[in-house]
PDB file of C-alpha atoms in Angstrom:
ATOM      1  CA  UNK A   1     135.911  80.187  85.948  1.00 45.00           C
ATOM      2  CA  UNK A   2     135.550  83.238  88.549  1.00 47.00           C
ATOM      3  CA  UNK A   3     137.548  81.620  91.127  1.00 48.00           C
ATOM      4  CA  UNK A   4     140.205  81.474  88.697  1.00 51.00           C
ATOM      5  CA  UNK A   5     142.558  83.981  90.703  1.00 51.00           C
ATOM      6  CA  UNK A   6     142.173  82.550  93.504  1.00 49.00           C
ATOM      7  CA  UNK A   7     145.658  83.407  95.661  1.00 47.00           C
ATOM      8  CA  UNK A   8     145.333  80.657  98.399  1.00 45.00           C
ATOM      9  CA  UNK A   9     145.419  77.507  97.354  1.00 44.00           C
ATOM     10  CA  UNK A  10     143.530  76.181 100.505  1.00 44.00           C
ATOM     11  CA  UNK A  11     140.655  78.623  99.260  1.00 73.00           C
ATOM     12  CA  UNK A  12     137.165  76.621  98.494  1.00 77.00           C
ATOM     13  CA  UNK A  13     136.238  77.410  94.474  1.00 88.00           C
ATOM     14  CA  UNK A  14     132.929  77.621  95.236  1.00 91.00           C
ATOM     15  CA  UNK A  15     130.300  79.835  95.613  1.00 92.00           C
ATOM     16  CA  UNK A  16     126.534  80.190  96.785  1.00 95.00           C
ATOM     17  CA  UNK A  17     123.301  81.416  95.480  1.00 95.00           C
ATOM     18  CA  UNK A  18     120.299  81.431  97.927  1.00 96.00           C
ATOM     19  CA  UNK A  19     116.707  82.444  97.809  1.00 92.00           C
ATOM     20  CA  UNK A  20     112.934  81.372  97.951  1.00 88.00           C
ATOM     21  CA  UNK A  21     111.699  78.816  95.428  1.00 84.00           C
ATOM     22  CA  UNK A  22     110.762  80.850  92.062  1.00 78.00           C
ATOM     23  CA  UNK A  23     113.534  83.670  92.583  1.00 82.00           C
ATOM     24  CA  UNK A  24     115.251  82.712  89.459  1.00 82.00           C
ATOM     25  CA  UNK A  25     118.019  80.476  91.109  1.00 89.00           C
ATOM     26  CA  UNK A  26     118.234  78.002  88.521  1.00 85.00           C
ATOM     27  CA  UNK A  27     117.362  79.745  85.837  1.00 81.00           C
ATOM     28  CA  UNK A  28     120.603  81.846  86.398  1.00 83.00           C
ATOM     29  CA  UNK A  29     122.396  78.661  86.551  1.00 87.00           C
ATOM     30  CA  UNK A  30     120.917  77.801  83.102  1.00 85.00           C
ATOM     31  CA  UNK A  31     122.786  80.527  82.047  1.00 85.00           C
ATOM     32  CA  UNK A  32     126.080  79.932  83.815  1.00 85.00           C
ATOM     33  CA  UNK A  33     125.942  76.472  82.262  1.00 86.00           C
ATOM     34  CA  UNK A  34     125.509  77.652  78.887  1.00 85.00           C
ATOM     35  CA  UNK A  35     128.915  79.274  79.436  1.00 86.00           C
ATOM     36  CA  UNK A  36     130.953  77.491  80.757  1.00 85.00           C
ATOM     37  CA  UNK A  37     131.286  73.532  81.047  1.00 85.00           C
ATOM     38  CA  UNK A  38     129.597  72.267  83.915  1.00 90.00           C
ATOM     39  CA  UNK A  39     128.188  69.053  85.633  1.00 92.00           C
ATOM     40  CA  UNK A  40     124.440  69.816  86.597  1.00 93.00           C
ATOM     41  CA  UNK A  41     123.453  67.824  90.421  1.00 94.00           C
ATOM     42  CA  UNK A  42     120.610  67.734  91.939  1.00 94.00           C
ATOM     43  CA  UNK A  43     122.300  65.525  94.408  1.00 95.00           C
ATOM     44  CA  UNK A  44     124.923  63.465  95.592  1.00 95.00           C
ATOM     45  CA  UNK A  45     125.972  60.085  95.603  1.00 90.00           C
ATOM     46  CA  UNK A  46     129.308  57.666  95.789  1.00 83.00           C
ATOM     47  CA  UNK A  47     129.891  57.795  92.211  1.00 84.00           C
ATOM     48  CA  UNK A  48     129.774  61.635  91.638  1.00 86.00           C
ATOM     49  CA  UNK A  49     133.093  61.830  92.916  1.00 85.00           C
ATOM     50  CA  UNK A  50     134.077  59.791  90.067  1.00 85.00           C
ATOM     51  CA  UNK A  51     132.967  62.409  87.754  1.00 87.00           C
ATOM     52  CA  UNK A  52     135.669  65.008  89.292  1.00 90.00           C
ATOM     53  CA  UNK A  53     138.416  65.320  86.726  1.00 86.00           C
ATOM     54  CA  UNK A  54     140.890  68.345  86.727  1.00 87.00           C
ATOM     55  CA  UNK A  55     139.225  71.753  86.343  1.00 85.00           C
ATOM     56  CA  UNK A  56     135.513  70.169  86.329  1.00 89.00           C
ATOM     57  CA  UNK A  57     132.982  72.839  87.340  1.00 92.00           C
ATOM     58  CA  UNK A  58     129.590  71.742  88.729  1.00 94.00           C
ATOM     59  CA  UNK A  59     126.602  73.209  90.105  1.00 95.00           C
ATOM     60  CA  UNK A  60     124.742  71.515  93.109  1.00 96.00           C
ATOM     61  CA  UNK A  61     120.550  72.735  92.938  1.00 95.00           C
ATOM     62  CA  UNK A  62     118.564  72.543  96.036  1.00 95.00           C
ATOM     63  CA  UNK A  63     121.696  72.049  98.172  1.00 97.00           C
ATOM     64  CA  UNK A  64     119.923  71.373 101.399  1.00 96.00           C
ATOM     65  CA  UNK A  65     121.962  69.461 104.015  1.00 96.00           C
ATOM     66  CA  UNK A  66     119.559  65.667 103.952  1.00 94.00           C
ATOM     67  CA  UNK A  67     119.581  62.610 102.083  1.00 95.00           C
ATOM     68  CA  UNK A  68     120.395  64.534  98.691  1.00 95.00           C
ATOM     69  CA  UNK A  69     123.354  65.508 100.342  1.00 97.00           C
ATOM     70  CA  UNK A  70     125.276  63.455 102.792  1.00 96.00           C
ATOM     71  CA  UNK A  71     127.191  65.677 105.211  1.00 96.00           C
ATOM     72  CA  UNK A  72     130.123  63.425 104.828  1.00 95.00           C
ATOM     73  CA  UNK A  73     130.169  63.398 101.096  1.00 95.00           C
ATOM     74  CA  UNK A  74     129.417  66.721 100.667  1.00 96.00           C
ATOM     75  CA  UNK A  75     132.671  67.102 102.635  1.00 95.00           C
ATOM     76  CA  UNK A  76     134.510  64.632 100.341  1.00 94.00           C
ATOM     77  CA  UNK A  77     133.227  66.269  96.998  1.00 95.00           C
ATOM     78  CA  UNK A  78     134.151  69.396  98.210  1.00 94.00           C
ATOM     79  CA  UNK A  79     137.767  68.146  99.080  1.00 92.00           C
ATOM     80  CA  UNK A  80     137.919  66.543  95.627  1.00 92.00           C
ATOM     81  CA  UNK A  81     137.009  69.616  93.495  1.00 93.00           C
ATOM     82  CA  UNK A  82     139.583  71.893  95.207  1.00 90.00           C
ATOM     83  CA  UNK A  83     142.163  69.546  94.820  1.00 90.00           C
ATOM     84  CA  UNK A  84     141.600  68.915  91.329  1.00 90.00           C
ATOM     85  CA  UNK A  85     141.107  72.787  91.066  1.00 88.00           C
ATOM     86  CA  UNK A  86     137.332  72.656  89.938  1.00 90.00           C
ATOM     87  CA  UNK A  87     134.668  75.219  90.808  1.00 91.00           C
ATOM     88  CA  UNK A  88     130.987  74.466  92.500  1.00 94.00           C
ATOM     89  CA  UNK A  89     128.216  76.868  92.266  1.00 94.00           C
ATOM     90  CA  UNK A  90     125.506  75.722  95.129  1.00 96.00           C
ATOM     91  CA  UNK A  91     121.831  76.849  94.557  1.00 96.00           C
ATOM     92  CA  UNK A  92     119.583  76.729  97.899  1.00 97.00           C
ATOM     93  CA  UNK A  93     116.221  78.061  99.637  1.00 95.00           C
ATOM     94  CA  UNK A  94     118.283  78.340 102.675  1.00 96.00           C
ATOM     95  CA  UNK A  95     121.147  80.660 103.652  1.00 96.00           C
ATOM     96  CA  UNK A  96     124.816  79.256 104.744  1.00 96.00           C
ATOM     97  CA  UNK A  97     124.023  80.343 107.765  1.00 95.00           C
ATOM     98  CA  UNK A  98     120.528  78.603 108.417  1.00 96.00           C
ATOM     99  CA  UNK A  99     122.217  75.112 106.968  1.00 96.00           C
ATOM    100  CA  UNK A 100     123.149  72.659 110.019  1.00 95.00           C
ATOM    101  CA  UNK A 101     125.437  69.965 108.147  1.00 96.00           C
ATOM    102  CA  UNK A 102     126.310  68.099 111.764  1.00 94.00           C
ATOM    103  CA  UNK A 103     130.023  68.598 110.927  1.00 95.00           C
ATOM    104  CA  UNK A 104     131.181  71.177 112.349  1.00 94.00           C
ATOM    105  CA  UNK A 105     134.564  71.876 109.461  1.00 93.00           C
ATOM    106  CA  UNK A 106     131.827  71.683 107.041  1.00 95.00           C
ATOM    107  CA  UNK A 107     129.320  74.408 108.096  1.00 95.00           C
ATOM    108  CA  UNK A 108     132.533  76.689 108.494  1.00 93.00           C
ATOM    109  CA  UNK A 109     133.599  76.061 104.873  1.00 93.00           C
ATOM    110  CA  UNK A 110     129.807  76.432 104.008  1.00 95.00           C
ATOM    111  CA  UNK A 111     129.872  79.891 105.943  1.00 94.00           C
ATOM    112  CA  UNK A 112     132.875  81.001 104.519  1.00 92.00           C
ATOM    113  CA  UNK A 113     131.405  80.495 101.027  1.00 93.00           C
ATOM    114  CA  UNK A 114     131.153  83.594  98.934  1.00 91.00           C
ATOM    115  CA  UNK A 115     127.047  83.752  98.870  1.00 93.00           C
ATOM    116  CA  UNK A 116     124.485  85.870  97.987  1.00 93.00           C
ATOM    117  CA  UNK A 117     120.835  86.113  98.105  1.00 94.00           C
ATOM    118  CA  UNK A 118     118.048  86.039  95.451  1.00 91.00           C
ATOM    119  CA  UNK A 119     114.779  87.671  96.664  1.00 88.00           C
ATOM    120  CA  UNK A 120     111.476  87.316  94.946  1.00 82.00           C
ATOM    121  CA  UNK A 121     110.809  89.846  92.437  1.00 83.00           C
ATOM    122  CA  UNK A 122     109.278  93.123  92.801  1.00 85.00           C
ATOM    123  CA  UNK A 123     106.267  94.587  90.606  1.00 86.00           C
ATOM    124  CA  UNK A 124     108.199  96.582  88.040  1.00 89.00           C
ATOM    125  CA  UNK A 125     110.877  93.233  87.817  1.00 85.00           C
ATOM    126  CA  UNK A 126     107.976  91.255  87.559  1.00 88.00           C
ATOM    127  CA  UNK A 127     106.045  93.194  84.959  1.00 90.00           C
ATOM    128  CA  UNK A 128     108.996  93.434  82.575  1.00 89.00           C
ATOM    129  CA  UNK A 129     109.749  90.166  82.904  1.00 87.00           C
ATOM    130  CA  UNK A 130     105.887  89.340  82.018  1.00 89.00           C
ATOM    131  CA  UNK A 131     106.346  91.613  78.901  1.00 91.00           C
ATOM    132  CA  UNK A 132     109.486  89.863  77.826  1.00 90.00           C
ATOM    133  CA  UNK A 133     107.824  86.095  78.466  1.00 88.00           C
ATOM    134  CA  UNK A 134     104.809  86.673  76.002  1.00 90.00           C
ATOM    135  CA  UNK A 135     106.390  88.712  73.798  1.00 90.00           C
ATOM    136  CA  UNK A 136     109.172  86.023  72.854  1.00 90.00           C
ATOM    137  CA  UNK A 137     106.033  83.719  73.228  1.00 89.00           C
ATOM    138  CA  UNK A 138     104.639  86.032  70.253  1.00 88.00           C
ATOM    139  CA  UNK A 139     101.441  86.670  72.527  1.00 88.00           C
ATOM    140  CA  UNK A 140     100.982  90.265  72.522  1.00 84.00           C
ATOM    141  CA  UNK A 141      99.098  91.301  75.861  1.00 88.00           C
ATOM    142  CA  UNK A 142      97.499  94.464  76.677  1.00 89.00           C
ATOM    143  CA  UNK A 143      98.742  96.533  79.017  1.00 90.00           C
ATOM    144  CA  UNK A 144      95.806  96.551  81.190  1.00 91.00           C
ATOM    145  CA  UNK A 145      95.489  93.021  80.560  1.00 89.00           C
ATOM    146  CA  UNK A 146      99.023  92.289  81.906  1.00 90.00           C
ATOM    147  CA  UNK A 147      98.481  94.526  85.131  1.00 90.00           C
ATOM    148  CA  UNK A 148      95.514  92.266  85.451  1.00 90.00           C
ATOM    149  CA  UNK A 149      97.755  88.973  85.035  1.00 90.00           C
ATOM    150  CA  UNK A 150     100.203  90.642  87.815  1.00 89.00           C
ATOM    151  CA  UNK A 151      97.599  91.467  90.792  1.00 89.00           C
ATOM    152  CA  UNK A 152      96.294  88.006  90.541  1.00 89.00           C
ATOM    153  CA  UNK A 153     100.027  86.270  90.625  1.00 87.00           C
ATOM    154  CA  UNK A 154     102.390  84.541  92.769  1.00 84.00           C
ATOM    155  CA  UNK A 155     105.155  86.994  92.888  1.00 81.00           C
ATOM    156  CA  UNK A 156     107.783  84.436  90.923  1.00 82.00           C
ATOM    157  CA  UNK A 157     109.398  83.763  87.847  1.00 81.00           C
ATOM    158  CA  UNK A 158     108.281  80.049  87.780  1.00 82.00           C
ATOM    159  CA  UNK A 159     104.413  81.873  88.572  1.00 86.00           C
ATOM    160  CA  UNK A 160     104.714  83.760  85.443  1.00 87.00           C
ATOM    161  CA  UNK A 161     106.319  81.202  83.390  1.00 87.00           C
ATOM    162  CA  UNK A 162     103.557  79.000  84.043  1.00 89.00           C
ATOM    163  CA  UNK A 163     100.542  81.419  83.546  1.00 90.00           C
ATOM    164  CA  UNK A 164     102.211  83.032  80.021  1.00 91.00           C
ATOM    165  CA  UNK A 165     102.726  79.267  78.806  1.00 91.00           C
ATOM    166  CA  UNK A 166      99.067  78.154  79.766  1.00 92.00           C
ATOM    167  CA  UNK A 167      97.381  81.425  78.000  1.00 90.00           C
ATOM    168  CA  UNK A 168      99.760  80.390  74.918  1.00 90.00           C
ATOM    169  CA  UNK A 169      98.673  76.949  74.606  1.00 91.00           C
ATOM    170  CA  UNK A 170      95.013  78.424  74.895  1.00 89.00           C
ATOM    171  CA  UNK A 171      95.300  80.475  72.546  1.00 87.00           C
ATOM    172  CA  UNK A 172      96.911  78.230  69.862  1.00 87.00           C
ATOM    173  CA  UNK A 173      93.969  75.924  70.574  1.00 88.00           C
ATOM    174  CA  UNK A 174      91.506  78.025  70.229  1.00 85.00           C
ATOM    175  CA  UNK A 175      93.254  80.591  67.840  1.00 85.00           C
ATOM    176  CA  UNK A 176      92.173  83.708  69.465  1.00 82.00           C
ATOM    177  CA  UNK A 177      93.518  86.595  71.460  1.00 84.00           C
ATOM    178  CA  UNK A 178      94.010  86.588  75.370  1.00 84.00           C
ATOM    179  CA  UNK A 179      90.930  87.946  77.139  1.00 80.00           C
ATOM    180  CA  UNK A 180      89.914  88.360  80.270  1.00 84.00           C
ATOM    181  CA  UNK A 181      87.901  84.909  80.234  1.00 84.00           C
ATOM    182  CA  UNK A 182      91.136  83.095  79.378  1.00 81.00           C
ATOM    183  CA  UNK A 183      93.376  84.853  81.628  1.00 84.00           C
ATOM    184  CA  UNK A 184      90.316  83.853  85.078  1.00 81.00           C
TER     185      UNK A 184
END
């Protein structure tokens, strides 16, 4: 949908979202997907280019050049969406730049991807997000009890996901409040 107005019609419709594992990559994608209609891949094979019909949008998660994703048919999907004026949105740990795809027209058209980089999250992002998580989990944390949570975490989404979900299951099982005990 935001390649829409594109002028050239040589232009790739696709774009790229990069970062470390846990930096909310696919999560955004969740998002994008709830928006608009897309075709979810977490890799490539012969028959995917089957699936591109006119205007199909997909999004490719941990695009990585490998056996996930042939060079050659990366090349050929690529071709096949912006001819049948689709759009791709490409989720990887690594940057355009840092991919080596052994063809050389496809790492240009991978370089000359719009692209932009997801870092991990800092303390304040972090905290909020924290907040957020076990509040819609209705597991009210203290405050001091949540700066506890954050020194001892990895500094990701998925880290926090994880923790929050554990201490709920806990304390549905047990049927008691988070302490300190539950949170070590």
């Amino acid at each position: 949908e935001f390649w829409r107005n594109r002028k050239k019609i040589n232009s790739i419709p696709a774009a790229i979202i990069y970062g470390p594992k846990g930096s909310g990559k696919t999560h955004l994608s969740s998002i994008l997907k709830q928006k608009i209609d897309c075709v979810y891949l977490t890799s490539l094979s012969n028959n995917c280019l089957e699936q591109v019909t006119e205007g199909k949008n997909f999004i490719l998660d941990n695009f990585t050049p490998g056996k996930c994703f042939p060079s050659e048919l990366v090349m050929h999907f690529m071709n096949q969406v912006t001819y049948k004026q689709g759009s791709i949105l490409l989720l990887s740990r690594l940057s355009p730049l840092e991919m080596n795809w052994n063809l050389e027209d496809l790492d240009s058209r991978i370089r000359s991807l719009i692209s932009s980089e997801i870092k991990l999250p800092d303390d304040v992002l972090l905290y909020s997000f924290i907040v957020k998580y076990s509040n819609e989990k209705n597991l009210f944390i203290s405050d001091k009890k949540l700066i506890y949570i954050l020194e001892r975490l990895d500094r990701s989404f998925e880290s926090v996901i994880k923790v929050i979900d554990r201490l709920d299951t806990h304390s549905l099982e047990v049927n008691e409040k988070v302490t300190y005990k539950n949170i070590k």
